[in-house]
CSV table of C-alpha atoms in Angstrom, one decimal:
chain,number,residue,atom,x,y,z
A,11,MET,CA,-16.6,-47.6,-0.6
A,12,SER,CA,-15.6,-45.1,2.1
A,13,HIS,CA,-16.8,-47.5,4.8
A,14,ALA,CA,-14.0,-50.0,5.4
A,15,ILE,CA,-15.0,-53.4,3.9
A,16,SER,CA,-12.3,-56.0,4.0
A,17,LYS,CA,-12.2,-58.9,1.6
A,18,GLY,CA,-13.5,-61.9,3.3
A,19,VAL,CA,-15.2,-60.2,6.3
A,20,ASN,CA,-18.3,-62.2,5.6
A,21,ARG,CA,-16.3,-65.3,5.2
A,22,ARG,CA,-14.4,-64.9,8.5
A,23,SER,CA,-17.5,-64.3,10.6
A,24,PHE,CA,-19.1,-67.3,8.9
A,25,LEU,CA,-16.2,-69.6,9.7
A,26,LYS,CA,-16.4,-68.8,13.4
A,27,THR,CA,-19.8,-70.5,13.5
A,28,VAL,CA,-19.2,-73.5,11.2
A,29,GLY,CA,-16.0,-75.0,12.6
A,30,ALA,CA,-17.8,-77.0,15.2
A,31,ALA,CA,-20.4,-78.1,12.8
A,32,ALA,CA,-17.8,-79.5,10.5
A,33,GLY,CA,-16.5,-81.6,13.3
A,34,LEU,CA,-19.9,-82.9,14.3
A,35,ALA,CA,-20.8,-83.6,10.7
A,36,GLY,CA,-17.6,-85.6,10.3
A,37,ALA,CA,-18.5,-87.6,13.3
A,38,GLY,CA,-21.8,-88.6,11.8
A,39,THR,CA,-24.0,-87.3,14.6
A,40,PHE,CA,-27.3,-87.1,12.6
A,41,ILE,CA,-29.5,-87.4,15.7
A,42,ALA,CA,-32.6,-85.9,14.0
A,43,ILE,CA,-33.2,-88.9,11.8
A,44,SER,CA,-35.9,-90.7,13.8
A,45,ARG,CA,-39.4,-92.2,13.6
A,46,ALA,CA,-42.1,-91.0,15.9
A,47,ALA,CA,-42.9,-94.1,17.8
A,48,ALA,CA,-46.6,-93.6,18.3
A,49,GLN,CA,-47.4,-92.9,14.6
A,50,ASP,CA,-44.5,-94.7,13.0
A,51,LYS,CA,-43.8,-91.5,11.0
A,52,PHE,CA,-40.4,-90.3,9.8
A,53,LYS,CA,-39.7,-87.0,11.7
A,54,VAL,CA,-38.8,-84.1,9.5
A,55,SER,CA,-37.1,-81.2,11.4
A,56,MET,CA,-36.7,-78.2,9.1
A,57,GLN,CA,-34.3,-75.7,10.5
A,58,LEU,CA,-34.8,-72.1,9.2
A,59,GLY,CA,-32.1,-69.5,8.9
A,60,TRP,CA,-34.5,-66.8,10.1
A,61,LEU,CA,-37.9,-66.6,11.8
A,62,THR,CA,-40.9,-68.4,10.4
A,63,GLY,CA,-42.9,-66.1,8.0
A,64,ASN,CA,-44.6,-65.9,4.6
A,65,GLY,CA,-41.6,-67.6,3.0
A,66,ASN,CA,-42.9,-70.8,4.7
A,67,LEU,CA,-46.5,-70.6,3.5
A,68,GLY,CA,-46.1,-73.7,1.4
A,69,GLU,CA,-44.7,-75.8,4.2
A,70,ILE,CA,-47.3,-74.6,6.7
A,71,ALA,CA,-50.1,-75.4,4.2
A,72,ALA,CA,-48.6,-78.9,3.5
A,73,ASP,CA,-48.6,-79.6,7.2
A,74,LYS,CA,-52.1,-78.3,7.7
A,75,LEU,CA,-53.6,-80.1,4.7
A,76,GLY,CA,-52.0,-83.4,5.7
A,77,TYR,CA,-49.5,-83.7,2.8
A,78,PHE,CA,-46.6,-84.6,5.0
A,79,ALA,CA,-48.8,-87.2,6.8
A,80,GLU,CA,-49.7,-88.8,3.5
A,81,GLU,CA,-46.0,-89.3,2.8
A,82,GLY,CA,-45.5,-90.9,6.2
A,83,LEU,CA,-43.8,-87.9,7.6
A,84,GLU,CA,-44.1,-85.9,10.8
A,85,PHE,CA,-43.2,-82.3,10.2
A,86,GLU,CA,-41.8,-79.5,12.5
A,87,ILE,CA,-40.3,-76.1,11.8
A,88,VAL,CA,-37.4,-75.0,13.9
A,89,PRO,CA,-37.1,-71.1,13.7
A,90,GLY,CA,-33.8,-69.4,13.3
A,91,GLY,CA,-32.8,-65.9,14.2
A,92,PRO,CA,-29.9,-63.5,14.6
A,93,ASN,CA,-28.1,-65.8,17.1
A,94,VAL,CA,-28.9,-69.2,15.4
A,95,ASP,CA,-26.6,-70.8,12.8
A,96,GLY,CA,-29.1,-72.9,10.9
A,97,VAL,CA,-26.5,-74.5,8.6
A,98,ALA,CA,-24.5,-75.7,11.6
A,99,SER,CA,-27.7,-77.1,13.1
A,100,VAL,CA,-28.4,-79.2,10.0
A,101,ALA,CA,-24.8,-80.2,9.6
A,102,SER,CA,-24.6,-81.4,13.3
A,103,GLY,CA,-27.8,-83.5,12.9
A,104,ARG,CA,-30.1,-81.5,15.1
A,105,SER,CA,-32.3,-81.1,12.0
A,106,ASN,CA,-32.4,-83.1,8.8
A,107,LEU,CA,-33.7,-80.4,6.4
A,108,GLY,CA,-32.8,-76.8,6.2
A,109,GLN,CA,-33.8,-73.6,4.5
A,110,VAL,CA,-31.7,-70.4,4.4
A,111,SER,CA,-32.6,-67.0,3.1
A,112,SER,CA,-29.9,-66.8,0.4
A,113,SER,CA,-27.9,-69.4,-1.6
A,114,PRO,CA,-24.4,-67.9,-0.9
A,115,SER,CA,-24.7,-69.2,2.7
A,116,LEU,CA,-24.6,-72.7,1.2
A,117,LEU,CA,-21.6,-71.9,-1.0
A,118,LEU,CA,-19.6,-70.6,1.9
A,119,ALA,CA,-20.5,-73.6,4.1
A,120,ARG,CA,-19.5,-76.1,1.5
A,121,SER,CA,-16.2,-74.3,0.9
A,122,ALA,CA,-15.5,-74.5,4.7
A,123,GLY,CA,-15.9,-78.3,4.6
A,124,ILE,CA,-19.6,-78.5,5.7
A,125,PRO,CA,-21.2,-81.5,3.8
A,126,ILE,CA,-24.5,-79.9,2.9
A,127,LYS,CA,-26.2,-79.8,-0.5
A,128,CYS,CA,-29.0,-77.8,-2.0
A,129,ILE,CA,-32.0,-79.9,-3.2
A,130,ALA,CA,-34.5,-77.3,-4.4
A,131,ALA,CA,-34.9,-73.5,-4.8
A,132,GLY,CA,-37.8,-72.1,-2.9
A,133,TYR,CA,-37.8,-68.7,-4.7
A,134,GLN,CA,-36.9,-68.6,-8.4
A,135,GLN,CA,-35.6,-65.0,-8.0
A,136,HIS,CA,-34.3,-63.2,-4.9
A,137,PRO,CA,-36.5,-60.5,-3.4
A,138,TYR,CA,-33.5,-58.6,-2.1
A,139,THR,CA,-33.9,-55.0,-3.3
A,140,TYR,CA,-32.3,-51.5,-2.9
A,141,PHE,CA,-35.1,-49.1,-2.0
A,142,SER,CA,-34.9,-45.3,-2.6
A,143,LEU,CA,-37.3,-42.4,-2.9
A,144,LYS,CA,-38.6,-40.6,-6.0
A,145,LYS,CA,-36.9,-37.3,-5.0
A,146,ASN,CA,-33.5,-39.1,-5.2
A,147,PRO,CA,-34.1,-42.3,-7.2
A,148,ILE,CA,-31.7,-45.1,-7.7
A,149,LYS,CA,-33.0,-47.1,-10.6
A,150,THR,CA,-29.7,-48.6,-11.9
A,151,PRO,CA,-26.3,-49.5,-10.4
A,152,GLN,CA,-24.8,-46.5,-12.0
A,153,ASP,CA,-27.2,-44.3,-10.0
A,154,MET,CA,-25.4,-45.5,-6.9
A,155,ILE,CA,-22.2,-43.6,-7.7
A,156,GLY,CA,-21.6,-40.8,-5.2
A,157,LYS,CA,-24.5,-42.1,-3.0
A,158,VAL,CA,-24.8,-43.4,0.6
A,159,ILE,CA,-26.2,-47.0,0.6
A,160,GLY,CA,-27.6,-48.4,3.8
A,161,THR,CA,-27.4,-52.2,4.3
A,162,GLN,CA,-27.2,-54.7,7.1
A,163,ALA,CA,-23.8,-56.2,7.9
A,164,THR,CA,-24.6,-59.4,6.0
A,165,GLY,CA,-25.4,-57.3,2.9
A,166,ARG,CA,-21.9,-55.8,2.4
A,167,ILE,CA,-20.7,-58.7,0.3
A,168,LEU,CA,-23.8,-58.4,-1.9
A,169,LEU,CA,-23.1,-54.7,-2.5
A,170,ARG,CA,-19.5,-55.5,-3.4
A,171,ALA,CA,-20.7,-58.1,-5.8
A,172,LEU,CA,-23.2,-55.7,-7.4
A,173,LEU,CA,-20.5,-53.0,-7.9
A,174,ALA,CA,-18.0,-55.5,-9.3
A,175,LYS,CA,-20.6,-56.9,-11.7
A,176,ASN,CA,-21.4,-53.4,-13.0
A,177,GLY,CA,-17.8,-52.1,-13.2
A,178,ILE,CA,-18.2,-49.6,-10.4
A,179,SER,CA,-15.2,-48.9,-8.1
A,180,GLU,CA,-16.0,-49.5,-4.4
A,181,ASP,CA,-14.6,-46.1,-3.5
A,182,GLN,CA,-17.3,-44.5,-5.6
A,183,VAL,CA,-20.1,-45.5,-3.2
A,184,GLU,CA,-20.4,-44.9,0.6
A,185,LEU,CA,-21.6,-47.8,2.7
A,186,LYS,CA,-23.5,-47.3,6.0
A,187,VAL,CA,-24.4,-50.3,8.1
A,188,ILE,CA,-27.9,-50.0,9.4
A,189,GLY,CA,-30.6,-52.2,11.0
A,190,SER,CA,-33.8,-53.6,9.5
A,191,ASP,CA,-36.2,-50.6,9.5
A,192,MET,CA,-36.7,-47.9,6.9
A,193,ALA,CA,-36.0,-44.9,9.2
A,194,PRO,CA,-32.5,-44.1,7.8
A,195,LEU,CA,-34.0,-43.6,4.3
A,196,MET,CA,-36.9,-41.6,5.5
A,197,THR,CA,-34.7,-39.3,7.5
A,198,GLY,CA,-32.1,-38.8,4.7
A,199,GLN,CA,-29.2,-40.6,6.4
A,200,VAL,CA,-28.9,-42.8,3.4
A,201,ASP,CA,-29.9,-42.6,-0.3
A,202,ALA,CA,-31.0,-46.2,-0.6
A,203,ILE,CA,-31.6,-49.0,1.8
A,204,THR,CA,-31.9,-52.8,1.4
A,205,GLY,CA,-34.6,-55.3,2.2
A,206,TRP,CA,-36.9,-57.9,0.8
A,207,LYS,CA,-39.8,-56.8,-1.4
A,208,THR,CA,-42.0,-59.4,0.4
A,209,ASN,CA,-41.7,-57.5,3.7
A,210,VAL,CA,-44.8,-55.5,3.0
A,211,ASN,CA,-45.3,-54.3,6.5
A,212,ALA,CA,-41.9,-52.7,6.9
A,213,LEU,CA,-42.1,-51.1,3.4
A,214,SER,CA,-45.5,-49.5,4.0
A,215,VAL,CA,-43.9,-46.4,5.5
A,216,LEU,CA,-42.3,-45.6,2.1
A,217,GLY,CA,-45.7,-45.3,0.4
A,218,ASP,CA,-46.0,-44.1,-3.2
A,219,GLU,CA,-42.5,-42.5,-3.0
A,220,ARG,CA,-40.7,-45.9,-3.2
A,221,VAL,CA,-38.4,-46.7,-6.0
A,222,ASP,CA,-37.1,-50.3,-6.4
A,223,MET,CA,-33.9,-51.7,-7.8
A,224,THR,CA,-33.6,-55.5,-7.3
A,225,LEU,CA,-30.3,-57.3,-6.8
A,226,TRP,CA,-31.4,-59.7,-9.5
A,227,ASP,CA,-32.0,-57.0,-12.1
A,228,ALA,CA,-28.6,-55.5,-11.2
A,229,GLY,CA,-26.9,-58.7,-12.3
A,230,ILE,CA,-26.5,-60.7,-9.1
A,231,GLN,CA,-28.9,-63.6,-9.5
A,232,LEU,CA,-29.1,-65.6,-6.3
A,233,TYR,CA,-31.7,-68.1,-5.2
A,234,ALA,CA,-33.7,-67.3,-2.1
A,235,ASN,CA,-35.1,-69.8,0.4
A,236,PRO,CA,-33.1,-72.7,-1.0
A,237,PHE,CA,-33.8,-76.1,0.7
A,238,TYR,CA,-30.8,-78.2,1.7
A,239,THR,CA,-29.7,-81.3,3.6
A,240,THR,CA,-26.5,-83.2,4.3
A,241,ASP,CA,-24.7,-85.7,2.1
A,242,SER,CA,-25.4,-88.4,4.7
A,243,VAL,CA,-29.1,-87.8,4.8
A,244,LEU,CA,-29.2,-87.9,1.0
A,245,ALA,CA,-27.3,-91.2,1.0
A,246,GLU,CA,-29.1,-92.9,3.8
A,247,HIS,CA,-32.6,-91.4,3.5
A,248,GLY,CA,-33.0,-90.3,-0.1
A,249,ASP,CA,-36.5,-91.6,-0.3
A,250,LYS,CA,-37.6,-89.6,2.7
A,251,VAL,CA,-36.0,-86.4,1.2
A,252,GLU,CA,-38.0,-87.1,-2.0
A,253,ALA,CA,-41.1,-87.4,0.2
A,254,MET,CA,-40.3,-84.0,1.9
A,255,ILE,CA,-40.1,-82.3,-1.5
A,256,ARG,CA,-43.2,-83.9,-2.8
A,257,ALA,CA,-45.2,-82.6,0.2
A,258,ILE,CA,-43.7,-79.1,0.2
A,259,SER,CA,-44.2,-78.7,-3.5
A,260,ARG,CA,-47.8,-79.7,-3.3
A,261,GLY,CA,-48.2,-77.2,-0.4
A,262,TRP,CA,-46.8,-74.4,-2.6
A,263,GLY,CA,-49.1,-75.4,-5.5
A,264,TRP,CA,-52.1,-75.2,-3.1
A,265,VAL,CA,-51.0,-71.8,-1.8
A,266,ARG,CA,-50.8,-70.4,-5.4
A,267,GLU,CA,-54.5,-71.3,-5.9
A,268,ASN,CA,-55.8,-70.5,-2.4
A,269,GLN,CA,-53.9,-67.4,-1.3
A,270,GLU,CA,-56.3,-66.0,1.3
A,271,GLU,CA,-56.9,-69.3,3.0
A,272,ALA,CA,-53.1,-69.8,3.0
A,273,VAL,CA,-52.7,-66.6,4.9
A,274,ASP,CA,-55.4,-67.8,7.4
A,275,HIS,CA,-53.2,-70.9,8.0
A,276,LEU,CA,-50.2,-68.7,8.5
A,277,VAL,CA,-52.0,-66.5,11.0
A,278,GLU,CA,-53.2,-69.6,12.8
A,279,ARG,CA,-49.6,-70.8,13.1
A,280,LEU,CA,-48.2,-67.3,13.8
A,281,PRO,CA,-50.9,-65.3,15.7
A,282,ASN,CA,-48.6,-62.2,15.9
A,283,VAL,CA,-48.4,-61.6,12.2
A,284,ASP,CA,-50.5,-58.9,10.6
A,285,ARG,CA,-53.1,-60.5,8.4
A,286,ASP,CA,-53.7,-57.5,6.2
A,287,SER,CA,-50.0,-57.1,5.4
A,288,GLU,CA,-49.7,-60.8,4.7
A,289,LEU,CA,-52.6,-60.7,2.3
A,290,LYS,CA,-50.7,-58.0,0.4
A,291,ALA,CA,-47.5,-60.0,0.5
A,292,VAL,CA,-48.8,-63.4,-0.6
A,293,PRO,CA,-49.1,-62.5,-4.4
A,294,LEU,CA,-45.4,-61.4,-4.3
A,295,VAL,CA,-44.4,-64.6,-2.5
A,296,VAL,CA,-46.2,-66.7,-5.1
A,297,ASP,CA,-44.6,-64.7,-8.0
A,298,TYR,CA,-41.2,-65.4,-6.5
A,299,SER,CA,-42.0,-69.1,-6.1
A,300,PHE,CA,-43.4,-69.6,-9.6
A,301,SER,CA,-41.9,-68.3,-12.8
A,302,GLU,CA,-41.5,-69.2,-16.5
A,303,SER,CA,-38.9,-71.7,-15.3
A,304,THR,CA,-41.4,-73.6,-13.2
A,305,LYS,CA,-43.8,-73.9,-16.1
A,306,THR,CA,-41.5,-76.6,-17.5
A,307,GLY,CA,-39.3,-77.5,-14.5
A,308,GLY,CA,-41.9,-77.5,-11.8
A,309,TRP,CA,-41.8,-75.8,-8.3
A,310,GLY,CA,-38.3,-75.8,-6.9
A,311,VAL,CA,-36.4,-76.0,-10.2
A,312,MET,CA,-32.9,-74.7,-10.3
A,313,THR,CA,-30.1,-74.7,-12.9
A,314,ARG,CA,-26.4,-75.7,-12.8
A,315,GLU,CA,-25.6,-72.6,-14.8
A,316,ASN,CA,-27.0,-70.3,-12.2
A,317,TRP,CA,-25.1,-72.0,-9.4
A,318,GLN,CA,-21.9,-71.8,-11.5
A,319,ALA,CA,-22.4,-68.1,-12.0
A,320,GLN,CA,-22.8,-67.6,-8.2
A,321,ILE,CA,-19.6,-69.7,-7.5
A,322,ASP,CA,-17.7,-67.6,-10.1
A,323,THR,CA,-18.9,-64.3,-8.5
A,324,TYR,CA,-17.9,-65.3,-5.0
A,325,ALA,CA,-14.5,-66.7,-6.1
A,326,GLU,CA,-13.7,-63.4,-7.8
A,327,LEU,CA,-14.4,-61.6,-4.6
A,328,ASP,CA,-12.1,-64.0,-2.6
A,329,GLN,CA,-14.9,-65.2,-0.4
A,330,PHE,CA,-14.1,-68.9,-0.1
A,331,ALA,CA,-12.1,-70.2,2.8
A,332,LYS,CA,-10.5,-72.9,0.8
A,333,ASP,CA,-11.0,-73.9,-2.8
A,334,ALA,CA,-14.2,-72.8,-4.5
A,335,PRO,CA,-16.9,-75.6,-4.4
A,336,THR,CA,-18.0,-77.2,-7.6
A,337,VAL,CA,-21.6,-77.2,-8.8
A,338,ASP,CA,-21.8,-80.9,-7.9
A,339,ASP,CA,-20.5,-80.2,-4.4
A,340,ILE,CA,-23.2,-77.6,-3.7
A,341,MET,CA,-26.3,-78.9,-5.4
A,342,THR,CA,-28.0,-81.9,-6.8
A,343,LEU,CA,-30.9,-82.2,-9.3
A,344,ASP,CA,-31.5,-85.8,-8.3
A,345,ILE,CA,-34.4,-85.1,-5.9
A,346,LEU,CA,-36.1,-82.7,-8.3
A,347,ASP,CA,-35.8,-85.3,-11.1
A,348,LYS,CA,-37.4,-88.0,-8.9
A,349,THR,CA,-40.3,-85.8,-7.9
A,350,ALA,CA,-40.9,-84.2,-11.4
A,351,ASP,CA,-44.3,-85.9,-11.8
A,352,VAL,CA,-45.6,-84.3,-8.6
A,353,ARG,CA,-44.1,-80.8,-8.4
A,354,PRO,CA,-46.6,-78.2,-9.8
A,355,LYS,CA,-45.6,-77.1,-13.3
A,356,VAL,CA,-47.2,-73.6,-13.3
A,357,GLY,CA,-45.8,-70.1,-13.7
């Protein structure tokens, strides 16, 4: 790629924010594990990697409908953002449950010595997509050759992985680091731009001219919105983690069957979101949350094989600070196994 992309750039920036978390985690400062004195409920503090949105419809519904309360839990969402390191927050004990946008964040954290572990996959496929226009379509990775691809700084490693997976040399594609809106594509500054297919409002400016190529279809199959906690929380409060997943999975099952009402709960929680856009987005969100895999494995299902493929990809791109984590380091199926009778088995 003509834009300089050094190996490990994503890794180095990540390590700057997780060093302190490793120390705190090692000291065992899990201060968020508490009971609310008045109600005698176990407090669940869920730290997001980004802002609260339609990716949290299930959790919001579970809270609204009393599913957490039925499990003896009190629930809160702690929003993330561009200046918030959610993984570090969970590792330090400020929160006892976390959700990040993409599974590689957990791989990098574990490699850096952060004792976190994935317990469920919120989205069965990642919505991350390369958007282009019909007048200059990019439908396959090979169509990227000779083109200018616009992506956020955090998307550079994903583009590198996509190119490597498809046997395309990095110098055959030009990278342009952009923000989060679609303007560079509309004005011809780039030939394709990245984003999530569930961000209906931002994508509306592309209209009928939009052409999609998902990262998943291009061969890089990541999980989106994975839920995680720490090794210590799993060891000391495994029954409460099971209760969290039971409540959340029931919430998502309800959202699947009550999409318009689910959006009403979202708007009630987040008055600034656009209801019409969210009504268009919710079928996409549901499709990413439920698949053929969830018909048998239930909501949140994930596989060791998928995690191993992700580890292999990032190891080949020299992204790990130390040794590559093992599958058992980064994920556990134990919570899913223990909640199998409750998690909705639909697709």
